[in-house]
Coordinates of C-alpha atoms in Angstrom, one line a residue:
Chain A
X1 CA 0.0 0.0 0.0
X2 CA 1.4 3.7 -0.7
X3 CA 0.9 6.1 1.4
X4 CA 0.3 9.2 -0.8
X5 CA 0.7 12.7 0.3
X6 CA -2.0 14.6 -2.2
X7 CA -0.9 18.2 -2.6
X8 CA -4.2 19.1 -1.7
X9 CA -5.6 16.9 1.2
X10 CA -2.7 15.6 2.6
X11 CA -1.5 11.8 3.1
X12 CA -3.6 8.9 2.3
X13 CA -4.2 5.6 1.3
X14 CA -3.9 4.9 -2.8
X15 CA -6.8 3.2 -3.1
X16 CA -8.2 6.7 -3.2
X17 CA -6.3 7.4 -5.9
X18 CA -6.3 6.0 -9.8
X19 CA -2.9 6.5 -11.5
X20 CA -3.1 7.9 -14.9
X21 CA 0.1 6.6 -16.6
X22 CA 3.6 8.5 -18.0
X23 CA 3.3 12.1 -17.1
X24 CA 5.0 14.7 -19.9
X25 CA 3.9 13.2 -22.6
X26 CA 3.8 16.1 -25.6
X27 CA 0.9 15.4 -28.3
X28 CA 2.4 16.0 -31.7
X29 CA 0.0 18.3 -33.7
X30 CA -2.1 15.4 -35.6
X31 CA -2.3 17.6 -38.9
X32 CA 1.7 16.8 -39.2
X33 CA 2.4 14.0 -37.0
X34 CA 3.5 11.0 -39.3
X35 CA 1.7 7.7 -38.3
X36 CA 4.9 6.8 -37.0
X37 CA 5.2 9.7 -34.3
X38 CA 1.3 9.2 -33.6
X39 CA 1.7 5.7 -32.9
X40 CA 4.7 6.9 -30.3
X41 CA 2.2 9.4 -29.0
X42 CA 0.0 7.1 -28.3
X43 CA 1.3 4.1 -27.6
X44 CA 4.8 3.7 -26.6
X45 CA 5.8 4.1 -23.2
X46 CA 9.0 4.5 -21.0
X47 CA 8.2 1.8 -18.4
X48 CA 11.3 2.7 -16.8
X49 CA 12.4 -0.1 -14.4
X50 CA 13.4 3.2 -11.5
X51 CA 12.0 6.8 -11.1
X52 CA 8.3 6.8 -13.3
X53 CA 7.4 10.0 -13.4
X54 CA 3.6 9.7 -13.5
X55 CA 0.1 11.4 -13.6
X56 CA -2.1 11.1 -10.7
X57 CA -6.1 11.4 -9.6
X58 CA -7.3 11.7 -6.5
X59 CA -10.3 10.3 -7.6
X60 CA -12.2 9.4 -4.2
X61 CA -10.7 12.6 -2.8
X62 CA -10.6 16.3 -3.9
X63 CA -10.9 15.0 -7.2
X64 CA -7.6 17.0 -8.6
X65 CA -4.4 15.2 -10.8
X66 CA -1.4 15.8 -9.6
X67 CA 1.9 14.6 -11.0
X68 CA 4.4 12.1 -9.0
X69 CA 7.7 10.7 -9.6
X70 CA 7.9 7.0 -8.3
X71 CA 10.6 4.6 -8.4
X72 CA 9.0 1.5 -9.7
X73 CA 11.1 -1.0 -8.1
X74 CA 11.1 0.3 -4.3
X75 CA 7.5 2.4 -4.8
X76 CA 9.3 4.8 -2.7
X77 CA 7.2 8.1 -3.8
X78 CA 10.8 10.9 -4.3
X79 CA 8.2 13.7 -5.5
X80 CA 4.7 15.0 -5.7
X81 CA 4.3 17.9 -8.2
X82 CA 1.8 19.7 -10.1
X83 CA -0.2 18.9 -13.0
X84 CA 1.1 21.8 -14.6
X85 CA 4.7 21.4 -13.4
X86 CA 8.0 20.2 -14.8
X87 CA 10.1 17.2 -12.7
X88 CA 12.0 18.1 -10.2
X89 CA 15.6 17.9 -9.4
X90 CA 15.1 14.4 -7.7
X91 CA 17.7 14.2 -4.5
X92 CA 16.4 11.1 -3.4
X93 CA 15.3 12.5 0.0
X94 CA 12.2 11.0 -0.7
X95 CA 10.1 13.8 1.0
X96 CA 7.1 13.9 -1.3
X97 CA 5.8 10.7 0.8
X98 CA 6.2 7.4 2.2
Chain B
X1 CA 16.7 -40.5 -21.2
X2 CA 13.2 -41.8 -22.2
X3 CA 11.0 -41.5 -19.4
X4 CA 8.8 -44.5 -19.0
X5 CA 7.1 -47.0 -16.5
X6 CA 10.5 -48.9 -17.7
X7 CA 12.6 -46.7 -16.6
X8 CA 10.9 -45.6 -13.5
X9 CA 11.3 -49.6 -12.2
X10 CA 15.0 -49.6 -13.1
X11 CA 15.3 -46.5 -11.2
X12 CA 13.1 -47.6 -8.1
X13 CA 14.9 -50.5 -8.3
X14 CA 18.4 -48.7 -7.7
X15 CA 16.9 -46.8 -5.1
X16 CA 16.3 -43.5 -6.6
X17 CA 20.3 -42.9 -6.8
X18 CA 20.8 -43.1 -10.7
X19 CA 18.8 -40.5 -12.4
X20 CA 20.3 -38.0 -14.3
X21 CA 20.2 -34.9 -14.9
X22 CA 17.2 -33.1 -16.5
X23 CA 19.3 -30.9 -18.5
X24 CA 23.0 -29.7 -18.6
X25 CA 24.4 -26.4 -17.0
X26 CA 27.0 -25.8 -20.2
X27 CA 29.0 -22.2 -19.8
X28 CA 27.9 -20.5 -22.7
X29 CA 29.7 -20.7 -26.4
X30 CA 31.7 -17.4 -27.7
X31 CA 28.4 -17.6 -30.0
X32 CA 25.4 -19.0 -31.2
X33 CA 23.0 -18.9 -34.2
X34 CA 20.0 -17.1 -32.0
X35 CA 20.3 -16.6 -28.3
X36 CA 17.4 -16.2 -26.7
X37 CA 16.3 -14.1 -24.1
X38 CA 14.4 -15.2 -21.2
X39 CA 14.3 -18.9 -19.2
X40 CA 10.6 -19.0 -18.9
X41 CA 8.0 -21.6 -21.0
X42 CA 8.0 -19.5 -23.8
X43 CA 11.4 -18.9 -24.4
X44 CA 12.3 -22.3 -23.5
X45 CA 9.3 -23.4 -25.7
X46 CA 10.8 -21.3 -28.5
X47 CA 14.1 -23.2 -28.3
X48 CA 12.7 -26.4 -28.6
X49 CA 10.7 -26.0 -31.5
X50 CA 13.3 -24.1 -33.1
X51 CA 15.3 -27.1 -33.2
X52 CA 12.4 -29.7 -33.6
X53 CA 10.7 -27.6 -36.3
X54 CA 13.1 -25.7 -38.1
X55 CA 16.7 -27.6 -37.5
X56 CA 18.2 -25.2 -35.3
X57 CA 19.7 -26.3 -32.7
X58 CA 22.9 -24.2 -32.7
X59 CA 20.5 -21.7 -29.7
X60 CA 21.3 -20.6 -26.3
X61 CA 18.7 -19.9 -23.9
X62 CA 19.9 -17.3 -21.2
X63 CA 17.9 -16.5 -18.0
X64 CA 18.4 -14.0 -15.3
X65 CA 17.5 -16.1 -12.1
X66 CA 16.7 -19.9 -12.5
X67 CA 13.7 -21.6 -15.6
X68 CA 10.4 -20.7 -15.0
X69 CA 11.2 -18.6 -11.7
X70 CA 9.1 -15.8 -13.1
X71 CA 5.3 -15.6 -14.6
X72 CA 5.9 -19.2 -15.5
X73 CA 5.8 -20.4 -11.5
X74 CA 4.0 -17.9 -10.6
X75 CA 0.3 -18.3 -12.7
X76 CA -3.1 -20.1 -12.4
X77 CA -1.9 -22.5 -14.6
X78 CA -5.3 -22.1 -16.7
X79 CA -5.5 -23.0 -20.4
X80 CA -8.4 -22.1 -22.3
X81 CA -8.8 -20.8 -26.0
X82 CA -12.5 -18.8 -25.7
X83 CA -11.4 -15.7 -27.5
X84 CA -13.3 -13.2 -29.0
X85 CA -11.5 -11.9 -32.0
X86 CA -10.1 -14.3 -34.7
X87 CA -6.3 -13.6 -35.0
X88 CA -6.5 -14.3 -31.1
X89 CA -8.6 -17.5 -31.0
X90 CA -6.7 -19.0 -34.0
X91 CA -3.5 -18.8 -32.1
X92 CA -4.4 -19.8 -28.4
X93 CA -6.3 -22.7 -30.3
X94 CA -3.1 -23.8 -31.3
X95 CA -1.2 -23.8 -28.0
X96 CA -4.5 -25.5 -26.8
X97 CA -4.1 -28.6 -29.3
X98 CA -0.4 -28.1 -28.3
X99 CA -1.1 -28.4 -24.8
X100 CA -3.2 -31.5 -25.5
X101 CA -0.4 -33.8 -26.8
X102 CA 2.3 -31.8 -25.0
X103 CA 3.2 -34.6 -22.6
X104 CA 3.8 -37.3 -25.1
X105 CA 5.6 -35.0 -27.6
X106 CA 7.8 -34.0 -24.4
X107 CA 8.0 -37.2 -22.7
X108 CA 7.4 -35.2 -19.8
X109 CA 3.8 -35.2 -17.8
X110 CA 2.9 -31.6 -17.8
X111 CA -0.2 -33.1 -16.2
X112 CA -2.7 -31.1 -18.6
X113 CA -6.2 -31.9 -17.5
X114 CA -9.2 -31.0 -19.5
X115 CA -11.4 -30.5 -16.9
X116 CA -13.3 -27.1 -18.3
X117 CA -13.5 -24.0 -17.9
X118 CA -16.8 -21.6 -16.8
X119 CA -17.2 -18.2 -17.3
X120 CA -20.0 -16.7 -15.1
X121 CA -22.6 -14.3 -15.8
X122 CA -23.2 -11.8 -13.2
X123 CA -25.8 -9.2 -15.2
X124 CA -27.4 -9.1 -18.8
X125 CA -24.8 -7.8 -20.3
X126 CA -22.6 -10.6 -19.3
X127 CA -25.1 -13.1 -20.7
X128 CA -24.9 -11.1 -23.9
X129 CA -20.9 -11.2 -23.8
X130 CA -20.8 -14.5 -23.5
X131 CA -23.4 -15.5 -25.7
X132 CA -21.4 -13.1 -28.6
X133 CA -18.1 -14.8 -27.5
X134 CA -19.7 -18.7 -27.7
X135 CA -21.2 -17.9 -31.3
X136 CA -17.6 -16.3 -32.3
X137 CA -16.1 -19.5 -30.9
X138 CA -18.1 -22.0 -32.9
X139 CA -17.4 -20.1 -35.7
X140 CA -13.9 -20.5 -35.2
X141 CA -14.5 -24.1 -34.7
X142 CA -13.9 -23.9 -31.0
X143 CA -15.8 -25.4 -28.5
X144 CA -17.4 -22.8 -26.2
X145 CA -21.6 -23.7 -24.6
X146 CA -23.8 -21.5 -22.7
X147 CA -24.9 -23.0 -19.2
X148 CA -27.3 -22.5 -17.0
X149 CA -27.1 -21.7 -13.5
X150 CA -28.6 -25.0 -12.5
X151 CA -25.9 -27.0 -14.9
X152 CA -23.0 -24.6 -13.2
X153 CA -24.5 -26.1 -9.7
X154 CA -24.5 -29.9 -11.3
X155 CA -20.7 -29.5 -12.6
X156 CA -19.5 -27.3 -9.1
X157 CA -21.6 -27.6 -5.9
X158 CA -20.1 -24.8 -4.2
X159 CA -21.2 -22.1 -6.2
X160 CA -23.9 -19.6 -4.9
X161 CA -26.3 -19.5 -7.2
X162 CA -29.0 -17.7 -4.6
X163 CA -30.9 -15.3 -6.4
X164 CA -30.2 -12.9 -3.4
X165 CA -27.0 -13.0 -3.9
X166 CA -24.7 -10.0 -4.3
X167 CA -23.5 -11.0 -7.4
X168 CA -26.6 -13.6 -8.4
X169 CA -25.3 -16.4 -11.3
X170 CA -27.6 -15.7 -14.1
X171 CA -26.1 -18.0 -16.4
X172 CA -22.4 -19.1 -17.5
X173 CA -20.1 -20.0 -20.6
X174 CA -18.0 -23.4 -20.6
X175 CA -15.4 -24.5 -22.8
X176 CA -15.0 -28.3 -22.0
X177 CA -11.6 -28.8 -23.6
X178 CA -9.8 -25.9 -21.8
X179 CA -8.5 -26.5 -17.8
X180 CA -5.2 -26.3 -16.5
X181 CA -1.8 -27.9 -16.6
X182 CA 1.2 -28.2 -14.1
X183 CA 2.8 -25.1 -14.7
X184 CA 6.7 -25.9 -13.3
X185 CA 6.3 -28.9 -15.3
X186 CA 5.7 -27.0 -18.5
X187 CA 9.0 -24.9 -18.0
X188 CA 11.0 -28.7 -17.3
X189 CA 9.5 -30.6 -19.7
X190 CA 10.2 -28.3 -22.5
X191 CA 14.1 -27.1 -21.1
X192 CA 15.2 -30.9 -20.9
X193 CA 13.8 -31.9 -24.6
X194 CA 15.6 -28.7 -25.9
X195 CA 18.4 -29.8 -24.1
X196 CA 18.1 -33.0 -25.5
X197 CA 18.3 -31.7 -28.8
X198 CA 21.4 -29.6 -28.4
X199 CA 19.8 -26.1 -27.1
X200 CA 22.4 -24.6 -24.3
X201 CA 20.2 -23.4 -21.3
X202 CA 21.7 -21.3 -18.9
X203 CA 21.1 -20.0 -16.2
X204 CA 22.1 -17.1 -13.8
X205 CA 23.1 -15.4 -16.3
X206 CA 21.3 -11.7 -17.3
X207 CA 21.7 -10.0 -20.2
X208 CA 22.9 -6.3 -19.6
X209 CA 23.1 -5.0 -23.4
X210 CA 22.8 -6.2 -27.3
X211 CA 25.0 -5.3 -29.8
X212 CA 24.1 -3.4 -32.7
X213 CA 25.9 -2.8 -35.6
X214 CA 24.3 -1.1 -38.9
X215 CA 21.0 -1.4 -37.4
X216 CA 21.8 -5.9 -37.5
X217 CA 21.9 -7.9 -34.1
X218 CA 25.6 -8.9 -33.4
X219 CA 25.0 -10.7 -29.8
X220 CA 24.7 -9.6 -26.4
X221 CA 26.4 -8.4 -23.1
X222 CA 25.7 -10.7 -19.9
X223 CA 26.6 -11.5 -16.7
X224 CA 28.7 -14.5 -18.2
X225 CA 30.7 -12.2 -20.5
X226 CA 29.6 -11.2 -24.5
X227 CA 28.0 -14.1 -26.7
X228 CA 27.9 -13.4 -30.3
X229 CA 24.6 -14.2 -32.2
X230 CA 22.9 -14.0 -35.4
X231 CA 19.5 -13.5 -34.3
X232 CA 18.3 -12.7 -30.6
X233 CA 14.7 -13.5 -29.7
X234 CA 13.3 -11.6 -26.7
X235 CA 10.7 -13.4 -24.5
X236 CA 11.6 -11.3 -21.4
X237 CA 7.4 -10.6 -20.3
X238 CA 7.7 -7.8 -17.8
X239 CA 10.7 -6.0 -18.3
X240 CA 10.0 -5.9 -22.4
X241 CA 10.5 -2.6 -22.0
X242 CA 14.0 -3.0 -20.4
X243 CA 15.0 -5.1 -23.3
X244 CA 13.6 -3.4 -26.1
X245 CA 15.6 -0.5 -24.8
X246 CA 19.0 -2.0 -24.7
X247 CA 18.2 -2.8 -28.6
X248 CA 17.2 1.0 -29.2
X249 CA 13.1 0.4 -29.1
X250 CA 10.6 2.0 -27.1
X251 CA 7.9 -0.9 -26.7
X252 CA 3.6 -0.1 -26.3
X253 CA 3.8 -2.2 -22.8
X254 CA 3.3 -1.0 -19.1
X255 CA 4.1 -3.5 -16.8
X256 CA 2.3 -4.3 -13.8
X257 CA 2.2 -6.8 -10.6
X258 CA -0.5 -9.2 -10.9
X259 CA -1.2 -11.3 -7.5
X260 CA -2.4 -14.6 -7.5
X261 CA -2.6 -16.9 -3.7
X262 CA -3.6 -20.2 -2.7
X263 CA -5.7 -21.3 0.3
X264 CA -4.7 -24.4 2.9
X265 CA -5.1 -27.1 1.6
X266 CA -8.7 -29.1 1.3
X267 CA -10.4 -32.4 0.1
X268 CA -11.5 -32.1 -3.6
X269 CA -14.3 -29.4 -3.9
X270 CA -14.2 -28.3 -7.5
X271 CA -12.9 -30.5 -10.6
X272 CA -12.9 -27.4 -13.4
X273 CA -12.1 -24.3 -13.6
X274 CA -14.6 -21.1 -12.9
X275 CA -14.2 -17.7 -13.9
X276 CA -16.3 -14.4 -13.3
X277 CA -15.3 -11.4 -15.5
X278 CA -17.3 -8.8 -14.1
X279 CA -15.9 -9.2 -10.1
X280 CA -12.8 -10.6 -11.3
X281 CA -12.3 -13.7 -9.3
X282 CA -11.3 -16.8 -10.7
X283 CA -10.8 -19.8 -8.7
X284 CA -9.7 -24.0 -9.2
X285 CA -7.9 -26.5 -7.0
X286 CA -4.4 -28.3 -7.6
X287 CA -4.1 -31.5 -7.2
X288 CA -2.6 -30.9 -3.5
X289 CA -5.7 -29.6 -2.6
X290 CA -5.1 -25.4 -2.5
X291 CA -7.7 -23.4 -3.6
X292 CA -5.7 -21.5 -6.6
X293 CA -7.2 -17.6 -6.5
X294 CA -6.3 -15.2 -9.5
X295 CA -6.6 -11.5 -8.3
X296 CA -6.2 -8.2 -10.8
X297 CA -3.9 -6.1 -11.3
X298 CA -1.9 -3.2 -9.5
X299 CA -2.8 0.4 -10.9
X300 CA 0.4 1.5 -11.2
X301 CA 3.6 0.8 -12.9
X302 CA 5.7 -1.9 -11.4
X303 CA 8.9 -4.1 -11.4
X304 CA 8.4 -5.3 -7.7
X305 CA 7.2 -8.7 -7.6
X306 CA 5.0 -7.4 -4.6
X307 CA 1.4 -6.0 -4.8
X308 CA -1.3 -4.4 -2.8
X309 CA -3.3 -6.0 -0.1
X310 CA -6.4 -3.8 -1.1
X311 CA -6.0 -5.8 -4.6
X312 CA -6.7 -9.4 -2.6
X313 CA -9.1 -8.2 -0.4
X314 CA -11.1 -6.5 -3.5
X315 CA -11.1 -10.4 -4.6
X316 CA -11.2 -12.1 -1.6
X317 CA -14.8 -10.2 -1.1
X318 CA -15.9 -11.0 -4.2
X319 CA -14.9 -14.8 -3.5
X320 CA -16.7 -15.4 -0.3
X321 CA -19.9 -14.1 -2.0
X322 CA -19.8 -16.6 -5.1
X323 CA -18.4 -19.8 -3.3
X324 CA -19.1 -19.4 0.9
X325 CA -17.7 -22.9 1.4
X326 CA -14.4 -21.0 1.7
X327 CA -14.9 -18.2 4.2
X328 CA -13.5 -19.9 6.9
X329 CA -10.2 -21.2 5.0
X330 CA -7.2 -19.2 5.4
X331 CA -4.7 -18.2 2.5
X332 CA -1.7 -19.4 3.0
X333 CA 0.5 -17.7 0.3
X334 CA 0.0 -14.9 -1.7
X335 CA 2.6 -13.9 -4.4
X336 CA 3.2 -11.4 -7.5
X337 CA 4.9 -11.6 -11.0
X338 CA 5.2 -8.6 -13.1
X339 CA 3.1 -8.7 -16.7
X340 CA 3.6 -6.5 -19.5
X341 CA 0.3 -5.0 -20.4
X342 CA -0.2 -4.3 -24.3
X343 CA -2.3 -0.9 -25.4
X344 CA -4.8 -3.5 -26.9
X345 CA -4.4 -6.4 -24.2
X346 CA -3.0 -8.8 -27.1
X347 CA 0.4 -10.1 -27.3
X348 CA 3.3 -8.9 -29.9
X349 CA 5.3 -11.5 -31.4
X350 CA 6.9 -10.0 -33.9
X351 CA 10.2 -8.7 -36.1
X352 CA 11.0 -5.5 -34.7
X353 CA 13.1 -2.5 -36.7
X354 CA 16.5 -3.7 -35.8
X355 CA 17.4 -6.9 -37.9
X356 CA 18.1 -10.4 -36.4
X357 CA 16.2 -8.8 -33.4
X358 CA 12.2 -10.2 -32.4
X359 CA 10.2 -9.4 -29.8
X360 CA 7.8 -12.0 -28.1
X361 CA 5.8 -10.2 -25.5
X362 CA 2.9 -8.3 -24.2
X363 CA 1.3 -11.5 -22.8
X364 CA -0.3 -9.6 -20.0
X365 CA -2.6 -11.5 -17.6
X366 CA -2.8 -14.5 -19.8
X367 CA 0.6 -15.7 -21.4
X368 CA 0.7 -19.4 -20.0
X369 CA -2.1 -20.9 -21.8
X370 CA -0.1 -19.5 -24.8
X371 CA 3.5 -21.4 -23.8
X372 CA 3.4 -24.1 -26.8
X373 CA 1.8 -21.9 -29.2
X374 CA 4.2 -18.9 -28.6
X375 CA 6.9 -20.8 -28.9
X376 CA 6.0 -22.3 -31.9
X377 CA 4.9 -19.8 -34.0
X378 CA 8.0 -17.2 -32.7
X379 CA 10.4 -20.3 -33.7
X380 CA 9.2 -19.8 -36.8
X381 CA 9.2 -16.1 -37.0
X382 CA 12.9 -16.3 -35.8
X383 CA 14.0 -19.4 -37.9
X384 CA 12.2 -17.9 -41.3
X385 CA 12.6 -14.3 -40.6
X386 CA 8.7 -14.0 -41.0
X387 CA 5.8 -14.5 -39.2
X388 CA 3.7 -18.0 -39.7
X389 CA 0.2 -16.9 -40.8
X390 CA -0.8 -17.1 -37.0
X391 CA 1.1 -14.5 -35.7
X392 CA 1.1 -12.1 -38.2
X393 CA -1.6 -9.7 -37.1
X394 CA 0.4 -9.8 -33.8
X395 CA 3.0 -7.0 -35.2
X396 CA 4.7 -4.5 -33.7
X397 CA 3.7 -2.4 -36.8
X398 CA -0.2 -2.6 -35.7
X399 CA 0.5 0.1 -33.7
X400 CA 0.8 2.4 -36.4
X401 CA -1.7 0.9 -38.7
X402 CA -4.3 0.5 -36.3
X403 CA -5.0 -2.8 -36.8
X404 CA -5.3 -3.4 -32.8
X405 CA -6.8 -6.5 -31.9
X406 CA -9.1 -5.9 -28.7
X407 CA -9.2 -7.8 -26.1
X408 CA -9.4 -5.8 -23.5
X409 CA -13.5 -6.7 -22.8
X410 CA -13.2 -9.7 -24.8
X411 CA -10.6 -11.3 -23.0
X412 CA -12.3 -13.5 -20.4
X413 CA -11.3 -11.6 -17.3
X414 CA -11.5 -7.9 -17.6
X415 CA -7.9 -6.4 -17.5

């Protein structure tokens, strides 16, 4: 079980939460995009074995995504950041959660 | 050695003290015609029909930790072939007819036991599912019957079929010929007759990078130092990703831990197999007498082979409403393997951009049922740089054509 700290109600369980997948993804502009780079857009992933950086809802909460950079392997939680934010500098402190 | 009641006296007469080896532990060759990636049934499966159907024998098989640690020992061991779409029930038909002489063409028992499998019906729309997925079926020439909820109480007493239940039974699906087979024994049965034939398994040994030269395979980097190879064939199920990478590819695969558990041990309550799509609980009984319990999957990304508890008790609820034999049983083990989770929920066996290099993954949930006919049609993929007509919707190109084949609600546990 994580233990998620939501940047907007605080720490809680993540079965209150639904994760939404690879954060920073950038849609190509689909008047261009070759089927090639849509394909990428849409279905090719990271799925980084370490730090995930990841969109997340708090669906059964305040209802808000946030963004959070995971590592995969430990689920230690090393950031929680806004939806509208770039990653942070990751120092490994791991304060963004348990 | 050919296994046999002949043999077995021989042995029992000698006391036990005289059988050999199952397979050697070579150190691996400077270099091989295809190396394959991944000690689990269907790389090991690979192997061996590469050298039974296509004469090449010249293969290595390299695993990371020991055969069949991973999502081979650690499944429901259930083999059915009720698909939906064609392209998918043509090619787990296969490995079903594969599965059914399996043991003779491996002179190994894998024990597979046709004992059926039941989809149940929780709500109309499930009835309708089913009924679309049974028609489908028969016209693929596979056998898949409606049941009713009385015939699902004939065949396994110790479903609730109360009409006040919280998930009532309104009806079910059963494909006879499907059931389940002893999964360790798949993994042994097909390393040793690879072995037999020539293929070098090895084990404990991980493989850190592949070599690419003018976009054409020239081996890979392990633990055990570089192997040269002509053609590497990836069957690495969770961390596709991580091996796509190392040959330049960004894969369309997410993995994530699935849980599965057994209870203690009991006398024989249940002789098939019963799955419910809609609360996700499927449930059968090994031979030891364990209640074998499939739960879903985490929500997240993961490469730890551990899950959430809120994912078992999720099916643990829905389990003591359908069968409340079992409420007082406790589980006695409940373990994780990481799947690799396709866009479209269908596998991808398929050539890949970089030459001599192909990609066998994206099994998700549901990979073991599909050992023999994996194998097989990716030994042929390998062996005749092409796909065999099963396989080839199963592209990595689909991607970009949009030829997805979806399983996701068709598939008969939702993902």
């Amino acid at each position: 079980m994580l233990l998620i700290v939501c940047p907007w109600c605080g720490e809680r369980e993540h079965s209150e939460f639904s994760c939404g997948g690879e954060g920073h993804i950038a849609r190509p502009d689909p008047r261009t995009a070759t089927d090639e780079e849509w394909a990428d857009y849409l279905f090719m992933r990271q799925n980084p074995k370490g730090v995930h950086h990841e969109r997340w809802f708090h669906v059964h909460g305040c209802r808000q995504w946030f963004h959070m950079a995971r590592d995969t392997v430990t689920h230690e939680i090393l950031a929680v950041y806004g939806i509208a934010e770039k990653p942070p500098a990751l120092d490994g402190s791991g304060e963004g959660g348990r | 050695m050919k296994y046999s009641i002949f043999s077995l006296l021989r042995q029992a007469r000698d006391h036990h003290r005289n059988w050999p080896q199952a397979w050697r532990s070579p150190e691996p060759k400077p270099s091989y015609d295809v190396v394959i990636i991944g000690g689990g049934g269907h790389g090991l499966a690979t192997a061996y029909y590469l050298a039974k159907e296509h004469g090449i024998a010249n293969v290595a098989v390299l695993e990371k930790g020991w055969l069949g640690g991973g999502n081979t020992g650690r499944n429901t061991t259930i083999v059915r072939s009720n698909y939906l779409w064609d392209e998918s029930a043509h090619l787990y038909e296969k490995s079903l007819q594969l599965f059914e002489g399996l043991s003779a063409d491996l002179n190994f028992n894998v024990m597979f036991s046709a004992r059926g499998v039941i989809n149940l019906a929780h709500n109309e729309h499930d009835l309708k599912e089913l009924a679309r997925r049974g028609h489908a079926c028969r016209l693929n020439g596979i056998d898949y019957e409606l049941v009713t909820p009385r015939q699902i109480k004939k065949i396994a007493p110790i479903v609730n079929i109360s009409r006040n239940s919280r998930y009532p039974v309104l009806g079910g699906a059963m494909q006879r010929r499907a059931g389940n087979a002893r999964h360790d024994a798949v993994a042994w049965g097909f390393a040793r007759r690879a072995d037999d034939r020539g293929v070098d398994i090895i084990q404990n040994c991980e493989v850190t990078g592949i070599d690419v030269a003018d976009g054409r395979v020239t081996g890979v980097r392990t633990t055990k130092g570089p192997i040269k190879a002509r053609k590497i064939g990836a069957a690495p199920a969770g961390h596709a990703s991580v091996v796509g990478q190392m040959a330049g590819l960004r894969m369309p695969v997410e993995s994530h831990c699935l849980q599965a558990m057994v209870s203690e041990p009991i006398k024989p309550v249940l002789d098939t197999v019963i799955m419910s799509n809609t609360v996700h609980v499927y449930i059968g009984q090994s031979d030891k007498g364990e209640l074998v319990l499939g739960a879903g999957i985490d929500g997240f990304n993961s490469y730890s082979q551990r899950g959430g508890i809120d994912v078992i008790e999720h099916q643990l609820e829905g389990l003591c409403e359908l069968y409340p034999i079992v409420r007082r049983l406790r589980v006695m083990r409940t373990w994780g393997g990481i799947v690799d989770i396709c866009p479209d929920a269908s596998p991808i066996v398929s050539k890949t951009p970089v030459e001599g290099f192909y990609m066998n993954c994206g099994w998700g949930t549901g990979g073991f049922k599909a050992t023999p006919g994996s194998g097989w049609v990716f030994a042929h993929t390998i062996a005749q740089d092409r796909p065999h007509k099963l396989n080839e919707a199963f592209d990595l190109k689909r991607f970009e054509t949009g030829s997805l084949i979806d399983e996701h609600g068709a598939a008969a546990v939702a993902h």
